[in-house]
Coordinates of C-alpha atoms and ligand atoms in Angstrom, one line a residue:
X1 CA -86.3 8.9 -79.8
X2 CA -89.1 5.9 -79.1
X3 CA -91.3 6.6 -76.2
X4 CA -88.4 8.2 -74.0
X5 CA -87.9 11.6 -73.8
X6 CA -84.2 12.6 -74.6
X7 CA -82.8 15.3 -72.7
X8 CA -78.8 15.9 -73.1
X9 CA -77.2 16.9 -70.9
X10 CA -73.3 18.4 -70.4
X11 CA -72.2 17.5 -67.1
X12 CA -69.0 17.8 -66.3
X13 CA -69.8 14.7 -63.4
X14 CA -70.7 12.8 -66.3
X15 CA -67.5 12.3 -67.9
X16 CA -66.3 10.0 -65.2
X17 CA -68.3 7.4 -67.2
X18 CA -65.7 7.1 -69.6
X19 CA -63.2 4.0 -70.1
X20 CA -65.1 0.8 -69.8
X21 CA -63.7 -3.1 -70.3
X22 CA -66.3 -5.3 -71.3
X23 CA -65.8 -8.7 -69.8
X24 CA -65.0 -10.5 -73.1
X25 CA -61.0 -11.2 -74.4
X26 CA -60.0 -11.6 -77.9
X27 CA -59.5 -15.5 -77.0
X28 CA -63.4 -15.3 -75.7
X29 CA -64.4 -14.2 -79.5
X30 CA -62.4 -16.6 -81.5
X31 CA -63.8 -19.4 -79.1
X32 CA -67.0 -18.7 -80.3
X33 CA -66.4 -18.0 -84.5
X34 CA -65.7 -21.2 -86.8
X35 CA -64.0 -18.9 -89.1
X36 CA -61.1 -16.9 -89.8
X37 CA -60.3 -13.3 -89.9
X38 CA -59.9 -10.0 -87.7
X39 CA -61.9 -9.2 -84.4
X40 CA -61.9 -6.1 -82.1
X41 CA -60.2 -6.1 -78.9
X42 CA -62.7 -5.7 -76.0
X43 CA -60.4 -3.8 -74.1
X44 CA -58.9 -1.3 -76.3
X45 CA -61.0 0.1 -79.3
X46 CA -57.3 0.7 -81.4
X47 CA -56.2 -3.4 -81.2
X48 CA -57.5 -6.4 -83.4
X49 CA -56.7 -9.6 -82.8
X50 CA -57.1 -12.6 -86.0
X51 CA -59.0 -15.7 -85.2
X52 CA -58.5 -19.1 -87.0
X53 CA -59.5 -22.4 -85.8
X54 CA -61.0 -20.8 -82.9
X55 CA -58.0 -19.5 -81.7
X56 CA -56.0 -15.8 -81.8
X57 CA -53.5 -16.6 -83.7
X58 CA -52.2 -12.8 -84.0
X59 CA -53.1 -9.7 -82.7
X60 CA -51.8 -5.5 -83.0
X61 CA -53.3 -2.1 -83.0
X62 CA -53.6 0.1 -85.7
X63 CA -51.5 2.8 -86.4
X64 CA -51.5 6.1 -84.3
X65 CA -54.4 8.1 -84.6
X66 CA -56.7 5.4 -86.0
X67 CA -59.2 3.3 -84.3
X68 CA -60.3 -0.3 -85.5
X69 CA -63.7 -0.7 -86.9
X70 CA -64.8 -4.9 -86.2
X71 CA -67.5 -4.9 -88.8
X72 CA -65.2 -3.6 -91.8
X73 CA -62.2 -5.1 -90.1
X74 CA -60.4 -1.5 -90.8
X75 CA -58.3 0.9 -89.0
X76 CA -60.4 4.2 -89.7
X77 CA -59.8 7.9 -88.8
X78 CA -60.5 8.3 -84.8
X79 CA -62.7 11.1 -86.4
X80 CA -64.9 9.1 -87.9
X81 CA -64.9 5.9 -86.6
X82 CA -66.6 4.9 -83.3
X83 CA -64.6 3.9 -80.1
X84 CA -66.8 1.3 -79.1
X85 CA -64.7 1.2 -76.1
X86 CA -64.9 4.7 -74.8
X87 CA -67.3 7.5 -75.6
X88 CA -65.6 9.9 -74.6
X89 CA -63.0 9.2 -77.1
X90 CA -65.3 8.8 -79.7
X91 CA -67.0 12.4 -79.4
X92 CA -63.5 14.1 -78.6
X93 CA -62.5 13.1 -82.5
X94 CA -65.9 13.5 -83.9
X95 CA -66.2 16.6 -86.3
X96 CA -69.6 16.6 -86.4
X97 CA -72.8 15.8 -84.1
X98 CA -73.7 12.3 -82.9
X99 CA -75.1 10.3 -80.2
X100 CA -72.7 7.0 -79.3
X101 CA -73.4 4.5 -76.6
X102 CA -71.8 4.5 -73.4
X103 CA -70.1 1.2 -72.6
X104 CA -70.1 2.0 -69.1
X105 CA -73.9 2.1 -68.5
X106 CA -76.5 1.3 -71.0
X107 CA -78.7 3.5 -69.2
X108 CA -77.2 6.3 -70.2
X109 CA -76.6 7.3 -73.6
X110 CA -73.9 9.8 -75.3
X111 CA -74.1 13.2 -77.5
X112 CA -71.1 14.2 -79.2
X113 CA -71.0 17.9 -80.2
X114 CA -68.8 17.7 -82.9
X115 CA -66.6 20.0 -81.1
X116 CA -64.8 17.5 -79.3
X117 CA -67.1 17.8 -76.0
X118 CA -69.7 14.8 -74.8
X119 CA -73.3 15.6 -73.1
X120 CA -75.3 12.2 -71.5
X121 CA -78.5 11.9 -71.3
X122 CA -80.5 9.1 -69.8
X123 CA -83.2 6.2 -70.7
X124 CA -85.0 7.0 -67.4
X125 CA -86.3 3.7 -65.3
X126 CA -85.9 0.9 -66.5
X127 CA -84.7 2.0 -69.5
X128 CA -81.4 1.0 -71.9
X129 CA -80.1 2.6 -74.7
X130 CA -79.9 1.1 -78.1
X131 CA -77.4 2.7 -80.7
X132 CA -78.4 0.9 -83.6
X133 CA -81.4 2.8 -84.1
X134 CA -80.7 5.2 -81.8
X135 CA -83.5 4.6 -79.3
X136 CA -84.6 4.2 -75.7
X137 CA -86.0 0.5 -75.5
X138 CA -87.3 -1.2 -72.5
X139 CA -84.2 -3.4 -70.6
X140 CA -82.8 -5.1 -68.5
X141 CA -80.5 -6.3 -71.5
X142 CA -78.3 -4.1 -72.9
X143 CA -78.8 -4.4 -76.7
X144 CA -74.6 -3.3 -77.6
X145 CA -73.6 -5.9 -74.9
X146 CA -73.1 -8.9 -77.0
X147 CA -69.6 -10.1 -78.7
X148 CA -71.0 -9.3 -82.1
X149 CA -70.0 -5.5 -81.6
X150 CA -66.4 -6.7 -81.8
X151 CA -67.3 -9.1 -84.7
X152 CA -67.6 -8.7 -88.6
X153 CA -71.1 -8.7 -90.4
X154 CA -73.1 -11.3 -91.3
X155 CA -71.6 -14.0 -89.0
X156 CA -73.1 -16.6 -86.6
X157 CA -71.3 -17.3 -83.8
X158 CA -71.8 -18.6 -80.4
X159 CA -73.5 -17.1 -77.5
X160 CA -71.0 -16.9 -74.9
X161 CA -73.5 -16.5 -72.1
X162 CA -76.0 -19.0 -73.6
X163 CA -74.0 -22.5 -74.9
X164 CA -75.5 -24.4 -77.2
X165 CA -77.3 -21.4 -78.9
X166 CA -76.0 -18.6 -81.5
X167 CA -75.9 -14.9 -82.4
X168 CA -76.3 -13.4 -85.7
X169 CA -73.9 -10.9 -85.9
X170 CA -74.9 -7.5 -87.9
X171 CA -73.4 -4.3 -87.7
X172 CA -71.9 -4.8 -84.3
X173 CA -75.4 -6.1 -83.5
X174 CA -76.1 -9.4 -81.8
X175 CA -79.8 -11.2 -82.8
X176 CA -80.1 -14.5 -80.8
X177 CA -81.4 -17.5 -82.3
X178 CA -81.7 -21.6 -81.2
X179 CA -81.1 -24.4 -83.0
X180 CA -84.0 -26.7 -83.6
X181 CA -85.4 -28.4 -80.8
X182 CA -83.0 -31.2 -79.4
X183 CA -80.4 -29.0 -81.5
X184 CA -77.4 -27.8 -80.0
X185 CA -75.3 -24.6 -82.1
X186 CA -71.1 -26.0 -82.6
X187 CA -69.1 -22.5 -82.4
X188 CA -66.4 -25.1 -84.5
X189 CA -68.1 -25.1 -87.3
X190 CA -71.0 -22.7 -87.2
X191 CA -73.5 -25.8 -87.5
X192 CA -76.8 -26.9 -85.7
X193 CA -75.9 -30.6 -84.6
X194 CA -77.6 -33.1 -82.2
X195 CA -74.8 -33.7 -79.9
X196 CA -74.5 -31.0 -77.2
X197 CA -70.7 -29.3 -77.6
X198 CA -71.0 -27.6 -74.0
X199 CA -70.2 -30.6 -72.1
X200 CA -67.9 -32.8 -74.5
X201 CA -64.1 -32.1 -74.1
X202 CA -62.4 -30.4 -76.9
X203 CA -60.3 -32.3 -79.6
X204 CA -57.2 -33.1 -78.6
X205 CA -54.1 -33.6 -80.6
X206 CA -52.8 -36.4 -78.9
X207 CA -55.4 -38.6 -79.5
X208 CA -53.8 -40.1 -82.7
X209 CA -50.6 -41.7 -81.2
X210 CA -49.9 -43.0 -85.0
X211 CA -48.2 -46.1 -84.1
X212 CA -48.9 -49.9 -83.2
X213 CA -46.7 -50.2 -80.7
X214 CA -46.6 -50.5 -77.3
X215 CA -44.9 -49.3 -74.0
X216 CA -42.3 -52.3 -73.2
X217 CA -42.8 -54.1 -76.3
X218 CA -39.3 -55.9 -77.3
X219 CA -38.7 -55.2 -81.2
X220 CA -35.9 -57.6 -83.3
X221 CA -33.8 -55.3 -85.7
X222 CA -34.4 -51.7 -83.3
X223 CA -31.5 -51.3 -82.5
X224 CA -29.7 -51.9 -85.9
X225 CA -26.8 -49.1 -86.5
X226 CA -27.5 -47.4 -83.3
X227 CA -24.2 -47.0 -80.8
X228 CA -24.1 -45.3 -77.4
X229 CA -22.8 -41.8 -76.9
X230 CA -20.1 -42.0 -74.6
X231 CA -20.4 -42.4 -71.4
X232 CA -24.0 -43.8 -71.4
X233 CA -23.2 -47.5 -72.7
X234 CA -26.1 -48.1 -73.8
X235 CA -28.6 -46.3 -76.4
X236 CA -32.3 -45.1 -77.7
X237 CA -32.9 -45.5 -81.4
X238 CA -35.9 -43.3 -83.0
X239 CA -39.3 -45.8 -83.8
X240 CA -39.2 -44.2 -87.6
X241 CA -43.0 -44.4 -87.0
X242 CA -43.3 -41.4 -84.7
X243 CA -42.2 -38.4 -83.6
X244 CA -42.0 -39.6 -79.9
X245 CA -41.6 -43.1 -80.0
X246 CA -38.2 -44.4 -79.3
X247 CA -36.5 -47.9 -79.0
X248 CA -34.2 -48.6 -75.8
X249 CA -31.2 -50.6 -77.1
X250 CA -28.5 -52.8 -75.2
X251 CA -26.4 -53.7 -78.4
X252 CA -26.5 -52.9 -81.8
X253 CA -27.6 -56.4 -82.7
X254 CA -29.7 -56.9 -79.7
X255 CA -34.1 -56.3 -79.6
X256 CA -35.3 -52.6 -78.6
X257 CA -37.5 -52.1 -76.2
X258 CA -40.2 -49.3 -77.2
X259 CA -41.5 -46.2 -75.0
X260 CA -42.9 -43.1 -75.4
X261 CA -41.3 -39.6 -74.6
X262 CA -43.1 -37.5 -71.8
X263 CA -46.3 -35.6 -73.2
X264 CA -45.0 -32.5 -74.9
X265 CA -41.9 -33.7 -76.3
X266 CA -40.4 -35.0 -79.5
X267 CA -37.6 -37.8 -79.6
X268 CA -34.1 -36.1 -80.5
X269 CA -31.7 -38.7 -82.5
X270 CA -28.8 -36.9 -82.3
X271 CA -28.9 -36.1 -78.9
X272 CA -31.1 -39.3 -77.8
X273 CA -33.4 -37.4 -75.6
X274 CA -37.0 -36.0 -75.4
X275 CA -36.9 -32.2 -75.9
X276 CA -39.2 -29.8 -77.6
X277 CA -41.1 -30.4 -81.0
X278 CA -39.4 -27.5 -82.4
X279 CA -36.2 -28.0 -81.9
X280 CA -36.2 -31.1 -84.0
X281 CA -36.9 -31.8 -87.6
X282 CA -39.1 -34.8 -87.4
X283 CA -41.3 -35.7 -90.4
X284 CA -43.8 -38.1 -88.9
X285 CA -47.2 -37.1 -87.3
X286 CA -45.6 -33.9 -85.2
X287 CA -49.1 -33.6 -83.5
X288 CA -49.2 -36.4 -81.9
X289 CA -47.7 -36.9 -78.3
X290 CA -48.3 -32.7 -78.0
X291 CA -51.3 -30.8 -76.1
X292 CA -51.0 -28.3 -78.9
X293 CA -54.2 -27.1 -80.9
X294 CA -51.4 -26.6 -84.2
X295 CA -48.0 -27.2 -85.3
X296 CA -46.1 -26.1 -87.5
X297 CA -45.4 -28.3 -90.8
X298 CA -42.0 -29.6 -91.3
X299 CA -40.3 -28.2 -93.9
X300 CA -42.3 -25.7 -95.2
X301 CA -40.6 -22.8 -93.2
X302 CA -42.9 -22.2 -90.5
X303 CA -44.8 -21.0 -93.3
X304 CA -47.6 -23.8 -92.7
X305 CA -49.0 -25.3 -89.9
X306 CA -51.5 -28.5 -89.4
X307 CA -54.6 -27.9 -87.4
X308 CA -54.3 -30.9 -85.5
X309 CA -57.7 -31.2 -85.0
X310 CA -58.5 -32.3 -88.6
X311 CA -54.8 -32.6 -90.3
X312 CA -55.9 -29.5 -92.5
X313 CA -53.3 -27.5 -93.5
X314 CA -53.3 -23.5 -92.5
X315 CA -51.3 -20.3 -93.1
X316 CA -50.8 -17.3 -91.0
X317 CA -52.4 -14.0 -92.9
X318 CA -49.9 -12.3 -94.7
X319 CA -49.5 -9.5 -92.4
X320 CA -47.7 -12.2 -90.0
X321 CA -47.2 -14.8 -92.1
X322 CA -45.0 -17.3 -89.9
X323 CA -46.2 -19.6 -87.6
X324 CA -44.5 -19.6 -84.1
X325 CA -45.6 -22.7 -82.4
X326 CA -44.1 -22.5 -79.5
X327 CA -46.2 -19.0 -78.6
X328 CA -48.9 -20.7 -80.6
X329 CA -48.8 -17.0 -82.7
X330 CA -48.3 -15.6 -85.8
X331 CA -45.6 -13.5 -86.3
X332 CA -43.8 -11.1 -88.7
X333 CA -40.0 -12.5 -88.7
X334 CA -39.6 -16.2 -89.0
X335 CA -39.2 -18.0 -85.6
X336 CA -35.5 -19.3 -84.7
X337 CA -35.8 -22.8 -83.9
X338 CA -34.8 -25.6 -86.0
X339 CA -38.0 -27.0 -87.4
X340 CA -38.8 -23.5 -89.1
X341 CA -35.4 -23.3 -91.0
Ligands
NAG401 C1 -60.2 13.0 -90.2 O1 -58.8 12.9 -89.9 C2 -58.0 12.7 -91.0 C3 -56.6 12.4 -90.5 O2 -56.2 13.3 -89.5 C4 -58.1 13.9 -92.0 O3 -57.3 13.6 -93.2 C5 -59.6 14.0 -92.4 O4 -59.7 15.2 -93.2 C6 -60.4 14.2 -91.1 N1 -61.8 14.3 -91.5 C7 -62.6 15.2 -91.1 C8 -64.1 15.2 -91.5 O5 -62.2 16.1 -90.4
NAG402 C1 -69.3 22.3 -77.4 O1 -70.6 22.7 -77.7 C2 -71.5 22.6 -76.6 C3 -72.9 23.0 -77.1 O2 -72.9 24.1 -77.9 C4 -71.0 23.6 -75.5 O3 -71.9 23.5 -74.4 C5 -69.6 23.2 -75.1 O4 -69.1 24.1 -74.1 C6 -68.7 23.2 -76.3 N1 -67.4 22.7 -75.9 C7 -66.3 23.2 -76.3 C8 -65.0 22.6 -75.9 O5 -66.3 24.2 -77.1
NAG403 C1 -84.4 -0.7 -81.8 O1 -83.4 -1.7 -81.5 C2 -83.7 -2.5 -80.4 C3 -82.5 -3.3 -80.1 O2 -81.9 -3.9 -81.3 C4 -84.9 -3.2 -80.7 O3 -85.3 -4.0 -79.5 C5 -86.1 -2.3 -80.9 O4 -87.3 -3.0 -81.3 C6 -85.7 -1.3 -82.1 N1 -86.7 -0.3 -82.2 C7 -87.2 0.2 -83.4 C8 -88.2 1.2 -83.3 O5 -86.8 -0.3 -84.4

């Protein structure tokens, strides 16, 4: 055990270590990972959570009795699989001697028995504990602490304390690293680029309106077939350009005068009003005029959804394989609302 004597110890005082919450959500670790697929929860070593386009798009626990492993992205028997959460539920499922870290306090470190009983033992001064190879190694910083021990292998992801640079995830390990100099790390797309992504806002899916025209412009032939609904006597007409863009008509015969609906909302040509994306079938752009990060594609079921960020088109893993976008999830039963049916 390195250059630190380990003494373990079975204190019953000890066990009030036990039960720790790092500081990092499931949203915190899909922020930082370009790519898709499962991630531990931080609070709760039996939940994963599924990250795509930087978001959690879905999240569960495993079945009773089994605890989720982040680097295989597996449930696994509680017997064998570490708890990265809470030592003392690791050791009280281990069948056979082990030391585990304890989350609480990296000075410390665990021993399970193998009998379902934990001992701690200590780094001494100045001192942390490092599981990976099982040693005492000089501190302050706690080698477990990073978001790569809720992360699969082989990953590079960003470093949630240190923008701009990246982590190389391995076996629930973190290994810093820095872009070249005048390099800054994009968590977006896992790439060294020369603009710095800390300070620039993110993309935002109303920035491609999709139409040339503008608020109060007067357009001949608008208003062509439209009539009012009783009582209103006079009417909107849709743009046919947009999801959001409307026409507001006098007469049937006479030029509409364009707006937009309010951020957030979809134009309605049944009902001639603004309401949400979902509840209407509209074929245009449905990302634009919205604050949302994805929508579901029209006609496809909820079964699809645009990333609005680059028009790609995504699907929800098959576990959950609807997309709900008004809870921005995925979910098992296919959402209610018109544009998924
Ligand atoms: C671990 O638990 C599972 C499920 O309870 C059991 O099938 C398996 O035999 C156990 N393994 C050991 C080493 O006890
Ligand atoms: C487990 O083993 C340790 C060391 O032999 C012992 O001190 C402890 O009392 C045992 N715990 C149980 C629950 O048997
Ligand atoms: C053990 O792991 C720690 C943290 O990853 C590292 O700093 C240390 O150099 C390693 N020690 C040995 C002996 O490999």
């Amino acid at each position: 055990m390195g250059g630190f004597n380990m003494k373990v110890c079975a204190l019953a005082a000890c066990l009030l270590l036990a039960g720790h919450v790092s500081g990092y959500s499931m949203e915190d670790l899909c922020a930082q990972w370009s790519g898709s697929g499962y991630v531990g929860d931080p609070a709760d070593c039996h939940g994963w959570g599924y990250c795509q386009g930087q978001k959690l798009v879905s999240w569960n626990k495993c079945k009773a009795g089994l605890v989720f492993n982040a680097q295989t992205a597996t449930c696994g028997f509680e017997n064998s699989t570490i708890c990265t959460t809470n030592a003392v539920a690791t050791c009280s499922a281990a069948k056979s001697p082990m030391y585990v870290a304890v989350p609480s306090d990296c000075n410390q470190y665990g021993y399970c028995f193998g009998n379902g009983s934990i001992g701690y033992g200590n780094c001494g001064a100045g001192g942390v504990y490092a599981a990976n190879n099982n040693t005492c190694v000089w501190g302050p910083t706690c080698p477990q602490d990073t978001i790569c021990r809720f992360m699969k292998n082989d990953i590079f992801v960003g470093d949630p304390n240190n923008c701009g640079s990246y982590l190389l995830c391995n076996n629930g390990y973190g290994t810093p690293g820095q872009c070249a100099t005048g390099k800054y790390f994009n968590p977006g797309n896992g790439m060294c680029q020369g603009t710095n992504p800390c300070t620039g806002d993110s993309a935002n899916s109303g920035s491609n309106p999709g139409t040339t025209y503008t608020v109060g412009q007067s357009v001949a032939g608008a208003c062509t077939g439209g009539e009012a609904i009783d009582p209103a006597t006079t009417f909107f007409m849709p743009d046919k350009q947009t999801c959001y863009g409307y026409f507001y008509c006098t007469t049937a015969a006479g030029n509409g005068i364009w707006n937009a609906c309010p951020t957030g909302t979809h134009f309605d040509s049944d009902t001639q009003k603004c309401v949400s994306p979902a509840s209407v079938v509209c074929t245009h752009n449905r990302c634009a005029n919205v604050n949302s990060p994805f929508m579901a594609v029209s006609g496809e079921s909820c079964k699809q959804y645009e990333i609005c960020s680059n028009s790609a088109t995504a699907y929800c893993p098959s576990s959950n394989p609807y997309y709900d976008e008004v809870h921005n999830i995925c979910t098992v039963d296919p959402p209610d609302y018109p544009i998924c049916q």
